[in-house]
mmCIF file of C-alpha atoms in Angstrom:
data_model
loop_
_atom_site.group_PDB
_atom_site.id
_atom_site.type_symbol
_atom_site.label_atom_id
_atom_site.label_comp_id
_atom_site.label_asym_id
_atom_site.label_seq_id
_atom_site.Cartn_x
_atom_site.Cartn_y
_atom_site.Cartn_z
ATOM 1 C CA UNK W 1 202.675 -119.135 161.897
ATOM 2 C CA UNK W 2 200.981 -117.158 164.882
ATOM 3 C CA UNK W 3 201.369 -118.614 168.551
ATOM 4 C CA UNK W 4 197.874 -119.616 168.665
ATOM 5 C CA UNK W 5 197.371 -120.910 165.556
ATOM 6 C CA UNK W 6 200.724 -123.551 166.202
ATOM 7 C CA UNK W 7 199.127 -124.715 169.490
ATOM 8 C CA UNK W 8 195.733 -125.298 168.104
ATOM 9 C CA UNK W 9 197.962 -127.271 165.586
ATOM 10 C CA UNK W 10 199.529 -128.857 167.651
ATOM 11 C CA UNK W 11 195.843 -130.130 169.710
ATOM 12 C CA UNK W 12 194.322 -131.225 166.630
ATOM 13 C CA UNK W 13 197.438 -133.874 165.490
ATOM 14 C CA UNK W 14 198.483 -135.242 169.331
ATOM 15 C CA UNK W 15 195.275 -136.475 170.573
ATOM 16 C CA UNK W 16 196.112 -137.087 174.390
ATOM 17 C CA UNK W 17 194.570 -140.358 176.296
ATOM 18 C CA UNK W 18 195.448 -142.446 178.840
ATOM 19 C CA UNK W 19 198.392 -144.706 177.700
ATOM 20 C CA UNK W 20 199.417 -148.581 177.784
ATOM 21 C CA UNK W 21 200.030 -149.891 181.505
ATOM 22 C CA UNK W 22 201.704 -153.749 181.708
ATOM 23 C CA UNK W 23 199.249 -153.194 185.276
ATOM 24 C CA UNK W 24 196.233 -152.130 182.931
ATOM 25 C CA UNK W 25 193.530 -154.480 181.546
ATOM 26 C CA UNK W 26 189.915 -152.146 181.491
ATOM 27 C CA UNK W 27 187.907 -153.617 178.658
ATOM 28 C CA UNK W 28 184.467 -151.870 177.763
ATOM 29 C CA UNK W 29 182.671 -153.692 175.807
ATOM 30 C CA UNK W 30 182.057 -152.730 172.288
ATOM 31 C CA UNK W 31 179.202 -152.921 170.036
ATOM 32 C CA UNK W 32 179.206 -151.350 166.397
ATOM 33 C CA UNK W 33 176.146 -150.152 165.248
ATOM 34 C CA UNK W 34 176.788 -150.240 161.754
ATOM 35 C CA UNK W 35 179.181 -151.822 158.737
ATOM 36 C CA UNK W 36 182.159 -150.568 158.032
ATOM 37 C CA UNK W 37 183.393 -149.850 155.176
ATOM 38 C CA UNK W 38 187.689 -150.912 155.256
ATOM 39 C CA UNK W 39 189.100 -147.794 154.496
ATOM 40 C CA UNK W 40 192.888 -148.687 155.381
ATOM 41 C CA UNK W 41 194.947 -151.702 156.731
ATOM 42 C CA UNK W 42 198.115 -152.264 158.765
ATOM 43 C CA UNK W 43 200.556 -153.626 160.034
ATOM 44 C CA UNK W 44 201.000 -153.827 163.456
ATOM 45 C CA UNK W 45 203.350 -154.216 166.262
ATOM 46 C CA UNK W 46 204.366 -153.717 170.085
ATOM 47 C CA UNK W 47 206.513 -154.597 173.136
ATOM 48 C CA UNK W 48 205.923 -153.337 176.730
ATOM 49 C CA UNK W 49 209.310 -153.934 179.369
ATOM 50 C CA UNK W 50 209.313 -153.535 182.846
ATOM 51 C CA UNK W 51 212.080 -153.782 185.298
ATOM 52 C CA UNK W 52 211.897 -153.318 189.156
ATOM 53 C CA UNK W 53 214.992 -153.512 191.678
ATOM 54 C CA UNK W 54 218.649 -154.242 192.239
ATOM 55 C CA UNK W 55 218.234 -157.680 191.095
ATOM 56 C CA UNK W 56 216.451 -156.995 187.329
ATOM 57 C CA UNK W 57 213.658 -158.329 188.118
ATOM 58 C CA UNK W 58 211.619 -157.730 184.633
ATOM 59 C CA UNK W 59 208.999 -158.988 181.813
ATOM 60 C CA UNK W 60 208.239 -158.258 178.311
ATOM 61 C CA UNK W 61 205.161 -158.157 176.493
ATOM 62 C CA UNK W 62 205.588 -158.455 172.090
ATOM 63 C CA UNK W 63 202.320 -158.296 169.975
ATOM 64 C CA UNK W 64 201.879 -158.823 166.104
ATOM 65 C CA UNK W 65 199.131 -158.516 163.732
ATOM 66 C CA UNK W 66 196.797 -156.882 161.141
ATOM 67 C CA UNK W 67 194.680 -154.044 161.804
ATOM 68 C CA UNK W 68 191.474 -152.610 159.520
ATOM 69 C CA UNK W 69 190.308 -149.029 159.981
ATOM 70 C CA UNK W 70 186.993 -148.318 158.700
ATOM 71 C CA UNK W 71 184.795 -145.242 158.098
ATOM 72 C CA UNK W 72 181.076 -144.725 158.343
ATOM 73 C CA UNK W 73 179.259 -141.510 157.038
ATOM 74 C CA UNK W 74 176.572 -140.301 159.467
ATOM 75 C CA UNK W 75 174.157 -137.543 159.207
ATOM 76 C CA UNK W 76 176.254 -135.656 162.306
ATOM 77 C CA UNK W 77 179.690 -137.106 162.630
ATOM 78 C CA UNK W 78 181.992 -139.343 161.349
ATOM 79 C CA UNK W 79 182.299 -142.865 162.432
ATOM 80 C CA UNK W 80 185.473 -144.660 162.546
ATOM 81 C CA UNK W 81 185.851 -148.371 163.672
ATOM 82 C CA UNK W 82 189.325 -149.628 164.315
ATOM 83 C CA UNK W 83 189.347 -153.796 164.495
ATOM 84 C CA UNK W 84 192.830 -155.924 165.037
ATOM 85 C CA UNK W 85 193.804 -159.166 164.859
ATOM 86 C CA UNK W 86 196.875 -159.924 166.861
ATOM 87 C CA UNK W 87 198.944 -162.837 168.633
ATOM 88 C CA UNK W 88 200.328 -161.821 172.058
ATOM 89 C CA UNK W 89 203.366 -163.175 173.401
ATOM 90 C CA UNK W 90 204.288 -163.485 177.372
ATOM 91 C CA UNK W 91 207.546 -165.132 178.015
ATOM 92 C CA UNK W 92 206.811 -168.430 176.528
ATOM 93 C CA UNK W 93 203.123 -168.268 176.136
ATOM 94 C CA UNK W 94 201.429 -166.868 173.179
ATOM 95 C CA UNK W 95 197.512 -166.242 173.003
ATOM 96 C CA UNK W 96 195.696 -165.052 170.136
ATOM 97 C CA UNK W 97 193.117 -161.771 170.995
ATOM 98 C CA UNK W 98 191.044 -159.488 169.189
ATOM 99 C CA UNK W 99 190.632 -155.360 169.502
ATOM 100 C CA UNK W 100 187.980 -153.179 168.748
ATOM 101 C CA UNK W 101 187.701 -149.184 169.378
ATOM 102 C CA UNK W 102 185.258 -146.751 167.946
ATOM 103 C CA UNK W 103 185.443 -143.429 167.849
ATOM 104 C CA UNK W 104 183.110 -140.414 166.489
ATOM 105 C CA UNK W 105 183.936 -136.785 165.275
ATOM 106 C CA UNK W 106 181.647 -134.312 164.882
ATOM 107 C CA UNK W 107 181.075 -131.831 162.357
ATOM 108 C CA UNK W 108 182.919 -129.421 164.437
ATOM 109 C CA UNK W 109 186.141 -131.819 164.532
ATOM 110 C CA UNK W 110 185.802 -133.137 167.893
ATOM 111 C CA UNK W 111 186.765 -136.954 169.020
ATOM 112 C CA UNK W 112 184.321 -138.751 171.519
ATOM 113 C CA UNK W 113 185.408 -142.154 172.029
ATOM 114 C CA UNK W 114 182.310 -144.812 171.681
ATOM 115 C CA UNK W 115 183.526 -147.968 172.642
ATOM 116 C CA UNK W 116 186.776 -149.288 173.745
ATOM 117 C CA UNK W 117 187.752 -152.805 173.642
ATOM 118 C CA UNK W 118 191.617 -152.533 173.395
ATOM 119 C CA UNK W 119 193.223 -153.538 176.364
ATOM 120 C CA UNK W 120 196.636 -153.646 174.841
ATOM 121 C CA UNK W 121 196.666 -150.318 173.005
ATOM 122 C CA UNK W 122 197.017 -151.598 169.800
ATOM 123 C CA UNK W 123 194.578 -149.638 167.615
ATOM 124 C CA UNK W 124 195.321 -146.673 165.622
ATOM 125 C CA UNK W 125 192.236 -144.675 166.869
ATOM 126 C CA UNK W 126 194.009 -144.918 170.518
ATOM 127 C CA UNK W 127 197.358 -143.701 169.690
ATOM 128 C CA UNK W 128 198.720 -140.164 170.698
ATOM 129 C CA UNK W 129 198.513 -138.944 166.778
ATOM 130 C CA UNK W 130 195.082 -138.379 165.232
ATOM 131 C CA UNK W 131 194.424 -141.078 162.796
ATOM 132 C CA UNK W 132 193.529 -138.456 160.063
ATOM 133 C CA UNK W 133 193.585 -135.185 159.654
ATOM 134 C CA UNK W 134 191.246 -132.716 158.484
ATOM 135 C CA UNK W 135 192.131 -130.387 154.956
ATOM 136 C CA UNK W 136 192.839 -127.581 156.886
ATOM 137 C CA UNK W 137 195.495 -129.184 159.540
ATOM 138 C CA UNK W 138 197.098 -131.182 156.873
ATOM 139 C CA UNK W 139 197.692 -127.667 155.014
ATOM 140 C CA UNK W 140 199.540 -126.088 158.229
ATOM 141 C CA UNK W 141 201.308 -128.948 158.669
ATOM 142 C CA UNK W 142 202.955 -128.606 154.881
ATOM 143 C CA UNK W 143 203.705 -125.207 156.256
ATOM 144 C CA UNK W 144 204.904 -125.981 159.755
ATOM 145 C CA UNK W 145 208.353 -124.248 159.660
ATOM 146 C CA UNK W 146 210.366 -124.696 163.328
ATOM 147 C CA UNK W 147 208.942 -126.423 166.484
ATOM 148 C CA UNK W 148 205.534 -125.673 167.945
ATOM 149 C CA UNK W 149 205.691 -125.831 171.801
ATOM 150 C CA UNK W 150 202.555 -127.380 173.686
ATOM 151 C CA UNK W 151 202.256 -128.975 177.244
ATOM 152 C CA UNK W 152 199.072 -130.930 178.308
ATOM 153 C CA UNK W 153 198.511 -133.020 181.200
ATOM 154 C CA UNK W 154 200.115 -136.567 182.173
ATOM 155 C CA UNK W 155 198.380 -139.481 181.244
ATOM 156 C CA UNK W 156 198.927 -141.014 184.571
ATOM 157 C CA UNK W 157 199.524 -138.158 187.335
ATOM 158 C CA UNK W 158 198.109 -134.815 185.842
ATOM 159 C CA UNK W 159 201.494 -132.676 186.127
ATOM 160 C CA UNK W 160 202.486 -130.779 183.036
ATOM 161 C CA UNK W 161 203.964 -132.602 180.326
ATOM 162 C CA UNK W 162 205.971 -130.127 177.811
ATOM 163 C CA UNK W 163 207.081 -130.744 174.322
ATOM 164 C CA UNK W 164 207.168 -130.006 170.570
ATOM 165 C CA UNK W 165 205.610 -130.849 167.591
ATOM 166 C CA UNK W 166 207.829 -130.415 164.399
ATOM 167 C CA UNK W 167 207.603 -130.945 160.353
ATOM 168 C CA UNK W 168 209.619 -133.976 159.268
ATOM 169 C CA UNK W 169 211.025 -133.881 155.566
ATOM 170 C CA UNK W 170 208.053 -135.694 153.368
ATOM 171 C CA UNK W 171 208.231 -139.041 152.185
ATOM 172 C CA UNK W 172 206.972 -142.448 150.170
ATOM 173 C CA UNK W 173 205.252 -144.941 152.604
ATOM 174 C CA UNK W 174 204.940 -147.406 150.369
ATOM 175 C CA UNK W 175 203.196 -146.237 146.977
ATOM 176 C CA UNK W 176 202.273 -143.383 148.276
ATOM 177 C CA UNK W 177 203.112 -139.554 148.947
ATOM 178 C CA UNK W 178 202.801 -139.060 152.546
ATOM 179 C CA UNK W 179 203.707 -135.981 154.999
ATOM 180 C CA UNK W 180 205.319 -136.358 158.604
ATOM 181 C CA UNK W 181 205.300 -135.294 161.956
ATOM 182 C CA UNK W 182 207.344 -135.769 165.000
ATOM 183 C CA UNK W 183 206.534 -134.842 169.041
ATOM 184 C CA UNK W 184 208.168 -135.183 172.082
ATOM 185 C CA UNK W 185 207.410 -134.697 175.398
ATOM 186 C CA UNK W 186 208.684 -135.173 179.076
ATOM 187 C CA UNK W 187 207.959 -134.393 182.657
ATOM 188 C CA UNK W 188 207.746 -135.287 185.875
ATOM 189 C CA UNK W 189 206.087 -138.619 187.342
ATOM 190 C CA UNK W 190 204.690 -138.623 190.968
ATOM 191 C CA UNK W 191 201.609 -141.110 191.430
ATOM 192 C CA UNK W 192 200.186 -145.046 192.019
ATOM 193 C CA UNK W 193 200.723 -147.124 189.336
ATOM 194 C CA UNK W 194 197.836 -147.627 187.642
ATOM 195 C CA UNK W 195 196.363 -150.622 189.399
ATOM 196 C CA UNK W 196 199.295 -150.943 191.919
ATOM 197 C CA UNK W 197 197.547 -148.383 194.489
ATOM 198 C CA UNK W 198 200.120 -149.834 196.782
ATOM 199 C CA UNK W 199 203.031 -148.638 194.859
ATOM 200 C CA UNK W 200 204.032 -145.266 194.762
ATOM 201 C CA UNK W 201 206.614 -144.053 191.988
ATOM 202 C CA UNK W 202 208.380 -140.795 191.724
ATOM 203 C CA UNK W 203 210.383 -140.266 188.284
ATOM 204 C CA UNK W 204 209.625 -139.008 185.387
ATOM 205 C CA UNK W 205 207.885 -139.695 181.757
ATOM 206 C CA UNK W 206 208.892 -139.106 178.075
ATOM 207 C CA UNK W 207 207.061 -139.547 175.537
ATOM 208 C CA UNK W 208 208.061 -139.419 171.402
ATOM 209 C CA UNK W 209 206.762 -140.497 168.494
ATOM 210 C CA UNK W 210 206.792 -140.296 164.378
ATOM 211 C CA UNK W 211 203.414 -140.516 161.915
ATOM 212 C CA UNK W 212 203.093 -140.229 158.216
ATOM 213 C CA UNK W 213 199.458 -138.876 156.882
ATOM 214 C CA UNK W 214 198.424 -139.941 153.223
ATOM 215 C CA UNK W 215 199.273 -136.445 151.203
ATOM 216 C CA UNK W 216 195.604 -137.023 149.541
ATOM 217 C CA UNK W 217 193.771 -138.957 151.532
ATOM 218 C CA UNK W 218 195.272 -137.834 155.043
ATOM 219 C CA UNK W 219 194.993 -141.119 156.781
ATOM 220 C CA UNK W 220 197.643 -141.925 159.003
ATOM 221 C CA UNK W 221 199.917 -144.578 156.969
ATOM 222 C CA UNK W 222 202.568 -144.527 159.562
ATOM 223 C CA UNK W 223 203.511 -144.608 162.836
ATOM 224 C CA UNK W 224 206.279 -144.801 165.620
ATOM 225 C CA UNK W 225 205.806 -144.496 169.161
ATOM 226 C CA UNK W 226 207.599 -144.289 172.867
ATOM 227 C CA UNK W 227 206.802 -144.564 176.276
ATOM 228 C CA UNK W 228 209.238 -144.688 179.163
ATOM 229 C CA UNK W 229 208.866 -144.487 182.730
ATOM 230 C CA UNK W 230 211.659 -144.179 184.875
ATOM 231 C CA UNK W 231 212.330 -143.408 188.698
ATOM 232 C CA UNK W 232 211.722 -145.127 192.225
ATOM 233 C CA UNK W 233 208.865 -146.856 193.261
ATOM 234 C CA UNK W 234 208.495 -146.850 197.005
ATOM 235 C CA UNK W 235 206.632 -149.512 198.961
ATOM 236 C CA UNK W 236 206.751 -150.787 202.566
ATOM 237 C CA UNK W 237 209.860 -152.649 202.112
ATOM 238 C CA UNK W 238 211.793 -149.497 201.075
ATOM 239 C CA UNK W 239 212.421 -147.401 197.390
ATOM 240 C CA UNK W 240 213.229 -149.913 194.189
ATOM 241 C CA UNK W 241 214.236 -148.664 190.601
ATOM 242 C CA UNK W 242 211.810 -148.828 187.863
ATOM 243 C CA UNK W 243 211.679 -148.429 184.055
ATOM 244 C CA UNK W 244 208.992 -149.147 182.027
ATOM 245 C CA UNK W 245 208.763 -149.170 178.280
ATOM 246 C CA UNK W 246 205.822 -148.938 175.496
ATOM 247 C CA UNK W 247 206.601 -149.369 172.028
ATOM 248 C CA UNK W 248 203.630 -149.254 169.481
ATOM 249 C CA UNK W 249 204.479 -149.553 165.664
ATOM 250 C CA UNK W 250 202.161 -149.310 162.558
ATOM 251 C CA UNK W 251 202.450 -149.161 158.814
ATOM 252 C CA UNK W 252 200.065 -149.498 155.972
ATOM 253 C CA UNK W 253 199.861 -152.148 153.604
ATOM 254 C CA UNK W 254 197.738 -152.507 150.483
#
């Protein structure tokens, strides 16, 4: 497979958005403008950790639930409407929540986000893997021999991120005949956190993940992902140690 052909691969599998933050709660509200039809439903799962200084000072975040994915056919583009049902537990408080995102693709194959309301990343339209593939993609990815290299901007401070996308051997999810794909990808951190202005952390950020696409529908049935953070955060006081992890999880069930 040519150069250019593996990195426009590569682009149209690891869609690239701004990630989960523990810091992070924007909600924009969401309306759907039309029904739905349930085209797939998961399972789903999370945790977010984070740790700060000598002492181990840290949290943890776990969610749980079910997840529909619908599809609408439009005269233009493709409408796909992502709803999720979920309990989330903080220490010893659980609360149960609701998420919503919708997202459009054009004839041409391009995403434009519609409506986000999904404040704890839990949807599969705002993951870092496309939630299905087009014919063509899934075809290159049966043929994906080796590693395609790619680098693309950090979610959180803009410097280069670089990694690989790679074939994984083919497998059953479930009932089904499904084909994978693995990434990873790492780089430097310098920046805020996201609504911390006041805390500056230097480090650096790796990213990996695992999905299985539906050999005949080419639906994402799978999926694995893996944040980390990891460096010093510097404040008035001085420079403390920081790690923070996302972990997002989802699997079909029929």
């Amino acid at each position: 497979m040519r150069r250019s052909a593996s990195r426009f691969l590569a682009e149209r599998i690891v869609v690239i958005r701004p990630l989960v933050s523990v810091f992070l709660l924007a909600v924009v509200a969401c309306e759907l403008g039309a029904v739905a039809r349930a085209d797939e439903n998961y399972r789903v799962s999370g945790r977010d950790s984070f740790s700060i200084g000598e002492n181990g000072i840290s949290s943890e975040v776990a969610y749980a639930g079910t997840q529909t994915l619908g599809v609408v056919r439009r005269e233009h583009a493709t409408r796909y409407v992502a709803h999720v049902t979920y309990v989330r537990r903080d220490g010893g408080a659980s609360t149960k929540a609701v998420a919503d995102y919708v997202s459009d693709v054009s004839a041409t194959g391009a995403p434009i986000d519609a409506a986000n309301h999904d404040p704890d990343y839990l949807t599969v339209l705002n993951q870092p893997f496309a939630a299905k593939l087009d014919p063509a993609t899934l075809g290159d990815l049966r043929a994906l021999r080796g590693s395609v290299p790619f680098e693309f901007p950090s979610p959180f401070s803009g410097a280069s991120l670089h990694g690989y996308l790679r074939h994984v051997p083919s497998g059953m999810v479930g009932p089904r005949r499904s084909i994978g794909v693995t990434f990873e990808a790492a780089g430097a951190m310098r920046g805020a956190l996201p609504d911390r202005p006041e805390l500056l952390l230097r480090g650096t950020i790796a990213m990996h993940g695992t999905a299985f696409y539906d050999a005949r529908t080419a639906l994402m049935v799978s999926l694995e992902t893996t944040v980390t953070i990891s460096g010093n955060v510097s404040n008035r006081a001085g420079k403390d140690p920081v790690t923070i992890t996302f972990e997002r999880s989802l699997r079909a069930v029929r």
